[in-house]
């Protein structure tokens, strides 16, 4: 069977306080989203943005970070049957669309309207599309926490960490969250966790576990760089930990991989990480999986094998 890949957006507007998703009505009758094929040299995101412009005349006001929805379905019959793969991003828009000739109209649907609707949706993916509402709620909650957290240096006397906030990144619907110690110098510069040498090793470990970085949520206990890469103090950790706990409450992961001693101890009370890594601990319905910090693998080569073994076991645990 031939395969066909397309890229697009679940686009929403906020009416009052309620989000509504935009659907384009296909001439065949079902409700679709703006999407289409890659054109030469385009990235997936560029294709999605172009399709959005061409099919609705709209440009996103904001692309919501970390959201990716994949759907697979087949279309057509017999020899002409095609396996369709779609990848959708999420964006906020304003204004009314002007639909292209491919569509006969458009609909804005709230969560309630969508739940009640008996229309058919692209790829029979109504449930998947509805996850966008939950993502929007989580994104709002995380933005609120992060905005408070990022102001901590201003409101804390004798602040001695960097003033650059390095928030977590990834998918807010992730089932697996990875929590390190604190950002390093490169993360302090870029504002993104685990992009330096530890991050490169972490990427390799993630693939050993059979996982994909974009489907996880990655952060650290302390989300500000401790100058000279020192260990965050007990007071600094105590100040930052409540924000991490609130982030966890929003993301609701099934599994949290605690990377290194500070993360394993402060999140779940695991001491002596050299002995206790790789042994899961279940607490409050979350499976914590303590491992070494990737920086330990960079400092001492012998730790790389231990990390690889832990991540293989993590892969088995997650299934
Ligand atoms: N180490 C961490 O613990 N967190 C980062 O973001 C980078 C390195």
mmCIF file of C-alpha atoms and ligand atoms in Angstrom:
data_model
loop_
_atom_site.group_PDB
_atom_site.id
_atom_site.type_symbol
_atom_site.label_atom_id
_atom_site.label_comp_id
_atom_site.label_asym_id
_atom_site.label_seq_id
_atom_site.Cartn_x
_atom_site.Cartn_y
_atom_site.Cartn_z
ATOM 1 C CA UNK A 1 0.000 0.000 0.000
ATOM 2 C CA UNK A 2 1.265 3.465 -0.872
ATOM 3 C CA UNK A 3 2.051 5.820 2.047
ATOM 4 C CA UNK A 4 1.173 9.449 2.213
ATOM 5 C CA UNK A 5 2.445 11.948 4.828
ATOM 6 C CA UNK A 6 0.920 15.307 5.628
ATOM 7 C CA UNK A 7 1.597 18.069 8.135
ATOM 8 C CA UNK A 8 -0.747 20.608 9.577
ATOM 9 C CA UNK A 9 -2.228 22.397 12.540
ATOM 10 C CA UNK A 10 -4.954 21.976 15.056
ATOM 11 C CA UNK A 11 -5.788 25.673 15.289
ATOM 12 C CA UNK A 12 -7.784 27.172 18.152
ATOM 13 C CA UNK A 13 -9.142 30.534 19.184
ATOM 14 C CA UNK A 14 -10.144 31.521 22.687
ATOM 15 C CA UNK A 15 -13.698 32.781 22.893
ATOM 16 C CA UNK A 16 -14.216 34.354 26.325
ATOM 17 C CA UNK A 17 -12.268 31.776 28.306
ATOM 18 C CA UNK A 18 -13.224 28.788 26.155
ATOM 19 C CA UNK A 19 -10.990 27.410 23.420
ATOM 20 C CA UNK A 20 -12.627 26.417 20.129
ATOM 21 C CA UNK A 21 -10.944 24.330 17.456
ATOM 22 C CA UNK A 22 -11.132 25.236 13.792
ATOM 23 C CA UNK A 23 -12.277 22.568 11.324
ATOM 24 C CA UNK A 24 -12.502 22.845 7.569
ATOM 25 C CA UNK A 25 -15.382 21.007 5.951
ATOM 26 C CA UNK A 26 -14.257 18.783 3.092
ATOM 27 C CA UNK A 27 -16.448 18.495 0.029
ATOM 28 C CA UNK A 28 -16.716 14.768 0.936
ATOM 29 C CA UNK A 29 -18.475 15.880 4.146
ATOM 30 C CA UNK A 30 -16.007 15.164 6.968
ATOM 31 C CA UNK A 31 -14.298 17.755 9.153
ATOM 32 C CA UNK A 32 -10.598 18.210 8.430
ATOM 33 C CA UNK A 33 -7.810 20.440 9.723
ATOM 34 C CA UNK A 34 -5.474 22.603 7.618
ATOM 35 C CA UNK A 35 -2.795 20.176 6.437
ATOM 36 C CA UNK A 36 -0.940 18.997 3.356
ATOM 37 C CA UNK A 37 2.206 17.515 1.865
ATOM 38 C CA UNK A 38 5.809 18.645 2.099
ATOM 39 C CA UNK A 39 7.026 20.741 -0.813
ATOM 40 C CA UNK A 40 10.652 20.716 -1.890
ATOM 41 C CA UNK A 41 13.134 21.515 0.854
ATOM 42 C CA UNK A 42 10.509 22.425 3.450
ATOM 43 C CA UNK A 43 10.677 21.302 7.066
ATOM 44 C CA UNK A 44 7.554 19.673 8.496
ATOM 45 C CA UNK A 45 6.726 22.851 10.418
ATOM 46 C CA UNK A 46 7.198 25.015 7.298
ATOM 47 C CA UNK A 47 4.815 22.761 5.363
ATOM 48 C CA UNK A 48 2.240 23.012 8.160
ATOM 49 C CA UNK A 49 2.527 26.823 8.228
ATOM 50 C CA UNK A 50 2.195 27.096 4.439
ATOM 51 C CA UNK A 51 -0.855 24.822 4.399
ATOM 52 C CA UNK A 52 -2.383 26.895 7.179
ATOM 53 C CA UNK A 53 -1.896 30.070 5.137
ATOM 54 C CA UNK A 54 -3.119 28.532 1.886
ATOM 55 C CA UNK A 55 -6.163 26.778 3.344
ATOM 56 C CA UNK A 56 -7.351 29.428 5.818
ATOM 57 C CA UNK A 57 -5.535 32.675 4.996
ATOM 58 C CA UNK A 58 -4.427 32.785 8.661
ATOM 59 C CA UNK A 59 -1.043 32.933 10.344
ATOM 60 C CA UNK A 60 -0.710 31.556 13.913
ATOM 61 C CA UNK A 61 -0.501 34.106 16.723
ATOM 62 C CA UNK A 62 1.302 31.509 18.803
ATOM 63 C CA UNK A 63 2.595 28.000 18.175
ATOM 64 C CA UNK A 64 2.047 25.983 21.362
ATOM 65 C CA UNK A 65 5.320 24.313 22.297
ATOM 66 C CA UNK A 66 5.689 20.568 22.551
ATOM 67 C CA UNK A 67 2.358 19.493 21.065
ATOM 68 C CA UNK A 68 2.450 16.826 18.390
ATOM 69 C CA UNK A 69 -0.460 14.650 17.395
ATOM 70 C CA UNK A 70 0.073 11.739 15.067
ATOM 71 C CA UNK A 71 -2.678 9.811 13.347
ATOM 72 C CA UNK A 72 -2.648 6.989 10.858
ATOM 73 C CA UNK A 73 -5.524 5.802 8.748
ATOM 74 C CA UNK A 74 -6.204 4.444 5.301
ATOM 75 C CA UNK A 75 -8.170 5.947 2.471
ATOM 76 C CA UNK A 76 -9.478 4.671 -0.824
ATOM 77 C CA UNK A 77 -10.125 1.104 -1.870
ATOM 78 C CA UNK A 78 -8.234 -1.891 -3.241
ATOM 79 C CA UNK A 79 -5.280 -0.974 -5.451
ATOM 80 C CA UNK A 80 -5.681 2.766 -4.894
ATOM 81 C CA UNK A 81 -5.709 2.357 -1.106
ATOM 82 C CA UNK A 82 -3.306 4.703 0.715
ATOM 83 C CA UNK A 83 -1.864 4.590 4.235
ATOM 84 C CA UNK A 84 -2.231 8.154 5.461
ATOM 85 C CA UNK A 85 0.038 9.541 8.182
ATOM 86 C CA UNK A 86 -0.595 12.945 9.639
ATOM 87 C CA UNK A 87 1.431 15.018 12.074
ATOM 88 C CA UNK A 88 -0.333 17.976 13.611
ATOM 89 C CA UNK A 89 1.032 20.896 15.618
ATOM 90 C CA UNK A 90 -1.101 23.181 17.764
ATOM 91 C CA UNK A 91 -1.519 26.933 17.337
ATOM 92 C CA UNK A 92 -3.614 29.820 18.569
ATOM 93 C CA UNK A 93 -5.174 32.004 15.928
ATOM 94 C CA UNK A 94 -7.526 34.939 15.768
ATOM 95 C CA UNK A 95 -9.775 36.098 12.958
ATOM 96 C CA UNK A 96 -12.045 34.151 10.652
ATOM 97 C CA UNK A 97 -10.625 31.841 8.005
ATOM 98 C CA UNK A 98 -11.211 32.313 4.312
ATOM 99 C CA UNK A 99 -11.300 28.744 3.076
ATOM 100 C CA UNK A 100 -9.788 27.524 -0.190
ATOM 101 C CA UNK A 101 -11.765 25.793 -2.948
ATOM 102 C CA UNK A 102 -10.821 22.392 -1.480
ATOM 103 C CA UNK A 103 -13.328 23.035 1.333
ATOM 104 C CA UNK A 104 -16.980 23.878 1.452
ATOM 105 C CA UNK A 105 -16.900 25.796 4.745
ATOM 106 C CA UNK A 106 -15.582 25.788 8.298
ATOM 107 C CA UNK A 107 -16.709 25.172 11.898
ATOM 108 C CA UNK A 108 -15.465 26.358 15.284
ATOM 109 C CA UNK A 109 -16.077 23.664 17.917
ATOM 110 C CA UNK A 110 -15.758 23.950 21.703
ATOM 111 C CA UNK A 111 -14.884 20.878 23.777
ATOM 112 C CA UNK A 112 -18.545 20.309 24.666
ATOM 113 C CA UNK A 113 -19.692 20.703 21.069
ATOM 114 C CA UNK A 114 -17.031 18.325 19.885
ATOM 115 C CA UNK A 115 -17.881 15.711 22.499
ATOM 116 C CA UNK A 116 -21.541 15.808 21.483
ATOM 117 C CA UNK A 117 -20.851 15.955 17.765
ATOM 118 C CA UNK A 118 -21.588 12.933 15.580
ATOM 119 C CA UNK A 119 -19.721 14.378 12.593
ATOM 120 C CA UNK A 120 -16.841 12.394 11.187
ATOM 121 C CA UNK A 121 -13.419 13.861 11.737
ATOM 122 C CA UNK A 122 -10.273 13.425 9.694
ATOM 123 C CA UNK A 123 -8.745 9.960 10.178
ATOM 124 C CA UNK A 124 -11.557 9.064 12.620
ATOM 125 C CA UNK A 125 -9.287 10.763 15.105
ATOM 126 C CA UNK A 126 -11.892 12.641 17.166
ATOM 127 C CA UNK A 127 -10.427 11.424 20.488
ATOM 128 C CA UNK A 128 -6.893 12.376 19.453
ATOM 129 C CA UNK A 129 -8.004 15.784 18.233
ATOM 130 C CA UNK A 130 -9.840 16.389 21.513
ATOM 131 C CA UNK A 131 -6.562 15.968 23.419
ATOM 132 C CA UNK A 132 -5.777 19.458 22.156
ATOM 133 C CA UNK A 133 -8.222 20.849 24.755
ATOM 134 C CA UNK A 134 -6.361 19.134 27.593
ATOM 135 C CA UNK A 135 -3.059 20.332 26.148
ATOM 136 C CA UNK A 136 -4.303 23.925 26.056
ATOM 137 C CA UNK A 137 -5.327 23.677 29.744
ATOM 138 C CA UNK A 138 -1.971 22.201 30.735
ATOM 139 C CA UNK A 139 -0.093 24.798 28.731
ATOM 140 C CA UNK A 140 -1.942 27.604 30.517
ATOM 141 C CA UNK A 141 -1.210 26.022 33.919
ATOM 142 C CA UNK A 142 2.497 25.527 33.148
ATOM 143 C CA UNK A 143 2.819 29.089 31.808
ATOM 144 C CA UNK A 144 1.389 30.391 35.072
ATOM 145 C CA UNK A 145 3.776 28.331 37.221
ATOM 146 C CA UNK A 146 6.743 29.264 35.043
ATOM 147 C CA UNK A 147 5.917 32.923 35.100
ATOM 148 C CA UNK A 148 5.949 32.867 38.938
ATOM 149 C CA UNK A 149 9.079 30.693 39.028
ATOM 150 C CA UNK A 150 10.985 32.929 36.599
ATOM 151 C CA UNK A 151 10.384 35.930 38.904
ATOM 152 C CA UNK A 152 11.986 34.149 41.880
ATOM 153 C CA UNK A 153 15.406 35.839 41.423
ATOM 154 C CA UNK A 154 13.715 39.257 41.776
ATOM 155 C CA UNK A 155 11.802 38.389 44.914
ATOM 156 C CA UNK A 156 14.508 36.395 46.716
ATOM 157 C CA UNK A 157 17.080 38.264 48.824
ATOM 158 C CA UNK A 158 20.706 37.194 48.186
ATOM 159 C CA UNK A 159 19.807 35.198 45.055
ATOM 160 C CA UNK A 160 22.987 33.400 44.053
ATOM 161 C CA UNK A 161 21.936 31.272 41.054
ATOM 162 C CA UNK A 162 21.853 32.627 37.498
ATOM 163 C CA UNK A 163 18.914 34.920 36.771
ATOM 164 C CA UNK A 164 18.149 33.109 33.482
ATOM 165 C CA UNK A 165 15.214 30.762 33.867
ATOM 166 C CA UNK A 166 15.589 27.396 32.072
ATOM 167 C CA UNK A 167 12.068 25.928 31.965
ATOM 168 C CA UNK A 168 11.316 22.307 31.128
ATOM 169 C CA UNK A 169 10.675 21.361 27.527
ATOM 170 C CA UNK A 170 8.708 18.681 25.792
ATOM 171 C CA UNK A 171 5.262 17.267 25.548
ATOM 172 C CA UNK A 172 2.802 18.293 28.278
ATOM 173 C CA UNK A 173 0.909 15.012 27.719
ATOM 174 C CA UNK A 174 4.092 12.981 28.219
ATOM 175 C CA UNK A 175 3.803 9.721 30.128
ATOM 176 C CA UNK A 176 7.505 9.901 30.989
ATOM 177 C CA UNK A 177 9.296 12.842 32.581
ATOM 178 C CA UNK A 178 13.072 13.144 33.045
ATOM 179 C CA UNK A 179 14.359 15.308 35.869
ATOM 180 C CA UNK A 180 18.006 16.348 36.181
ATOM 181 C CA UNK A 181 19.790 18.440 38.785
ATOM 182 C CA UNK A 182 20.195 21.964 37.390
ATOM 183 C CA UNK A 183 21.058 23.530 34.031
ATOM 184 C CA UNK A 184 24.684 23.904 32.967
ATOM 185 C CA UNK A 185 26.392 26.863 31.277
ATOM 186 C CA UNK A 186 25.080 26.006 27.791
ATOM 187 C CA UNK A 187 21.543 25.600 29.058
ATOM 188 C CA UNK A 188 21.920 28.956 30.867
ATOM 189 C CA UNK A 189 22.827 30.576 27.531
ATOM 190 C CA UNK A 190 20.187 28.843 25.411
ATOM 191 C CA UNK A 191 17.339 28.611 27.950
ATOM 192 C CA UNK A 192 16.776 24.954 27.025
ATOM 193 C CA UNK A 193 17.536 22.012 29.361
ATOM 194 C CA UNK A 194 19.979 19.259 28.404
ATOM 195 C CA UNK A 195 21.444 20.724 25.235
ATOM 196 C CA UNK A 196 25.117 20.560 26.326
ATOM 197 C CA UNK A 197 27.382 17.508 26.606
ATOM 198 C CA UNK A 198 25.125 15.811 29.168
ATOM 199 C CA UNK A 199 22.217 16.445 26.817
ATOM 200 C CA UNK A 200 23.965 14.692 23.917
ATOM 201 C CA UNK A 201 24.566 11.638 26.083
ATOM 202 C CA UNK A 202 20.995 11.835 27.374
ATOM 203 C CA UNK A 203 19.684 11.804 23.775
ATOM 204 C CA UNK A 204 21.579 8.571 23.149
ATOM 205 C CA UNK A 205 20.253 7.031 26.368
ATOM 206 C CA UNK A 206 16.702 8.023 25.450
ATOM 207 C CA UNK A 207 17.021 6.135 22.177
ATOM 208 C CA UNK A 208 18.475 3.105 24.019
ATOM 209 C CA UNK A 209 15.250 3.089 26.057
ATOM 210 C CA UNK A 210 13.324 3.098 22.756
ATOM 211 C CA UNK A 211 11.910 6.553 23.494
ATOM 212 C CA UNK A 212 11.725 9.735 21.432
ATOM 213 C CA UNK A 213 12.809 13.046 23.002
ATOM 214 C CA UNK A 214 9.841 15.041 21.645
ATOM 215 C CA UNK A 215 7.415 12.676 23.340
ATOM 216 C CA UNK A 216 8.951 13.202 26.797
ATOM 217 C CA UNK A 217 9.072 16.116 29.207
ATOM 218 C CA UNK A 218 12.582 17.072 30.323
ATOM 219 C CA UNK A 219 13.503 19.389 33.169
ATOM 220 C CA UNK A 220 15.613 19.771 36.313
ATOM 221 C CA UNK A 221 14.948 20.153 40.039
ATOM 222 C CA UNK A 222 16.567 23.604 40.064
ATOM 223 C CA UNK A 223 15.746 25.484 36.864
ATOM 224 C CA UNK A 224 18.458 28.147 37.189
ATOM 225 C CA UNK A 225 22.188 27.614 36.543
ATOM 226 C CA UNK A 226 24.335 27.403 39.697
ATOM 227 C CA UNK A 227 27.484 29.423 38.828
ATOM 228 C CA UNK A 228 30.592 27.325 38.173
ATOM 229 C CA UNK A 229 28.328 24.293 37.936
ATOM 230 C CA UNK A 230 28.312 23.888 41.696
ATOM 231 C CA UNK A 231 25.786 21.680 43.442
ATOM 232 C CA UNK A 232 22.649 23.697 44.309
ATOM 233 C CA UNK A 233 22.532 24.324 48.068
ATOM 234 C CA UNK A 234 19.914 22.743 50.296
ATOM 235 C CA UNK A 235 18.133 26.125 50.590
ATOM 236 C CA UNK A 236 18.136 26.650 46.814
ATOM 237 C CA UNK A 237 16.746 23.161 46.257
ATOM 238 C CA UNK A 238 14.041 23.729 48.878
ATOM 239 C CA UNK A 239 13.068 27.007 47.203
ATOM 240 C CA UNK A 240 12.789 25.443 43.724
ATOM 241 C CA UNK A 241 11.293 22.042 44.527
ATOM 242 C CA UNK A 242 7.682 23.237 45.084
ATOM 243 C CA UNK A 243 7.601 24.617 41.526
ATOM 244 C CA UNK A 244 8.758 21.279 40.146
ATOM 245 C CA UNK A 245 6.085 19.503 42.182
ATOM 246 C CA UNK A 246 3.439 21.808 40.704
ATOM 247 C CA UNK A 247 4.775 21.150 37.189
ATOM 248 C CA UNK A 248 4.532 17.405 37.870
ATOM 249 C CA UNK A 249 0.926 17.808 39.053
ATOM 250 C CA UNK A 250 0.041 19.436 35.737
ATOM 251 C CA UNK A 251 1.866 16.946 33.491
ATOM 252 C CA UNK A 252 0.817 13.851 35.469
ATOM 253 C CA UNK A 253 3.517 11.511 34.143
ATOM 254 C CA UNK A 254 3.268 7.780 34.863
ATOM 255 C CA UNK A 255 7.048 7.488 35.127
ATOM 256 C CA UNK A 256 9.632 9.985 36.369
ATOM 257 C CA UNK A 257 13.291 9.246 35.676
ATOM 258 C CA UNK A 258 15.331 10.997 38.355
ATOM 259 C CA UNK A 259 18.785 11.691 36.963
ATOM 260 C CA UNK A 260 21.450 11.750 39.669
ATOM 261 C CA UNK A 261 21.633 11.980 43.442
ATOM 262 C CA UNK A 262 20.018 15.379 43.962
ATOM 263 C CA UNK A 263 16.975 14.613 41.836
ATOM 264 C CA UNK A 264 16.553 11.073 43.214
ATOM 265 C CA UNK A 265 16.860 12.218 46.812
ATOM 266 C CA UNK A 266 14.820 15.384 46.656
ATOM 267 C CA UNK A 267 11.930 13.945 44.607
ATOM 268 C CA UNK A 268 11.552 10.481 46.100
ATOM 269 C CA UNK A 269 14.002 10.132 49.002
ATOM 270 C CA UNK A 270 16.353 7.658 47.260
ATOM 271 C CA UNK A 271 19.782 7.857 48.903
ATOM 272 C CA UNK A 272 23.125 6.392 47.750
ATOM 273 C CA UNK A 273 22.372 6.557 44.045
ATOM 274 C CA UNK A 274 25.498 4.517 43.213
ATOM 275 C CA UNK A 275 23.787 1.548 44.874
ATOM 276 C CA UNK A 276 20.129 2.265 44.204
ATOM 277 C CA UNK A 277 20.052 3.357 40.569
ATOM 278 C CA UNK A 278 17.888 1.254 38.303
ATOM 279 C CA UNK A 279 15.538 0.216 41.122
ATOM 280 C CA UNK A 280 12.045 1.695 40.598
ATOM 281 C CA UNK A 281 10.125 3.201 43.511
ATOM 282 C CA UNK A 282 6.359 3.696 43.368
ATOM 283 C CA UNK A 283 5.009 6.688 45.250
ATOM 284 C CA UNK A 284 1.596 8.382 44.971
ATOM 285 C CA UNK A 285 0.779 6.452 41.800
ATOM 286 C CA UNK A 286 3.979 7.511 40.004
ATOM 287 C CA UNK A 287 6.806 5.098 39.196
ATOM 288 C CA UNK A 288 10.105 6.830 39.929
ATOM 289 C CA UNK A 289 13.111 5.381 38.140
ATOM 290 C CA UNK A 290 16.363 6.610 39.735
ATOM 291 C CA UNK A 291 19.433 6.653 37.525
ATOM 292 C CA UNK A 292 22.824 8.325 37.454
ATOM 293 C CA UNK A 293 23.133 11.813 36.053
ATOM 294 C CA UNK A 294 24.491 11.751 32.453
ATOM 295 C CA UNK A 295 27.273 14.123 33.629
ATOM 296 C CA UNK A 296 28.566 11.188 35.711
ATOM 297 C CA UNK A 297 29.023 9.294 32.435
ATOM 298 C CA UNK A 298 30.995 12.174 30.961
ATOM 299 C CA UNK A 299 33.228 12.436 34.023
ATOM 300 C CA UNK A 300 33.911 8.689 34.359
ATOM 301 C CA UNK A 301 33.610 6.384 31.336
ATOM 302 C CA UNK A 302 32.704 3.385 33.513
ATOM 303 C CA UNK A 303 29.407 5.089 34.362
ATOM 304 C CA UNK A 304 28.318 5.065 30.707
ATOM 305 C CA UNK A 305 27.758 1.293 30.840
ATOM 306 C CA UNK A 306 25.701 1.703 34.040
ATOM 307 C CA UNK A 307 23.594 4.416 32.434
ATOM 308 C CA UNK A 308 23.076 2.293 29.312
ATOM 309 C CA UNK A 309 21.936 -0.646 31.433
ATOM 310 C CA UNK A 310 19.518 1.580 33.395
ATOM 311 C CA UNK A 311 18.000 2.971 30.211
ATOM 312 C CA UNK A 312 17.637 -0.503 28.706
ATOM 313 C CA UNK A 313 15.764 -1.511 31.875
ATOM 314 C CA UNK A 314 13.716 1.686 31.680
ATOM 315 C CA UNK A 315 12.694 0.721 28.138
ATOM 316 C CA UNK A 316 11.517 -2.679 29.408
ATOM 317 C CA UNK A 317 9.663 -1.074 32.331
ATOM 318 C CA UNK A 318 7.791 1.251 30.013
ATOM 319 C CA UNK A 319 7.195 -1.489 27.480
HETATM 320 N N1 LIG B 1 22.047 18.885 33.736
HETATM 321 C C1 LIG B 1 20.839 19.008 34.327
HETATM 322 O O1 LIG B 1 20.590 18.420 35.369
HETATM 323 N N2 LIG B 1 19.923 19.774 33.736
HETATM 324 C C2 LIG B 1 20.155 20.395 32.571
HETATM 325 O O2 LIG B 1 19.278 21.093 32.087
HETATM 326 C C3 LIG B 1 21.422 20.235 31.974
HETATM 327 C C4 LIG B 1 22.343 19.476 32.571
#
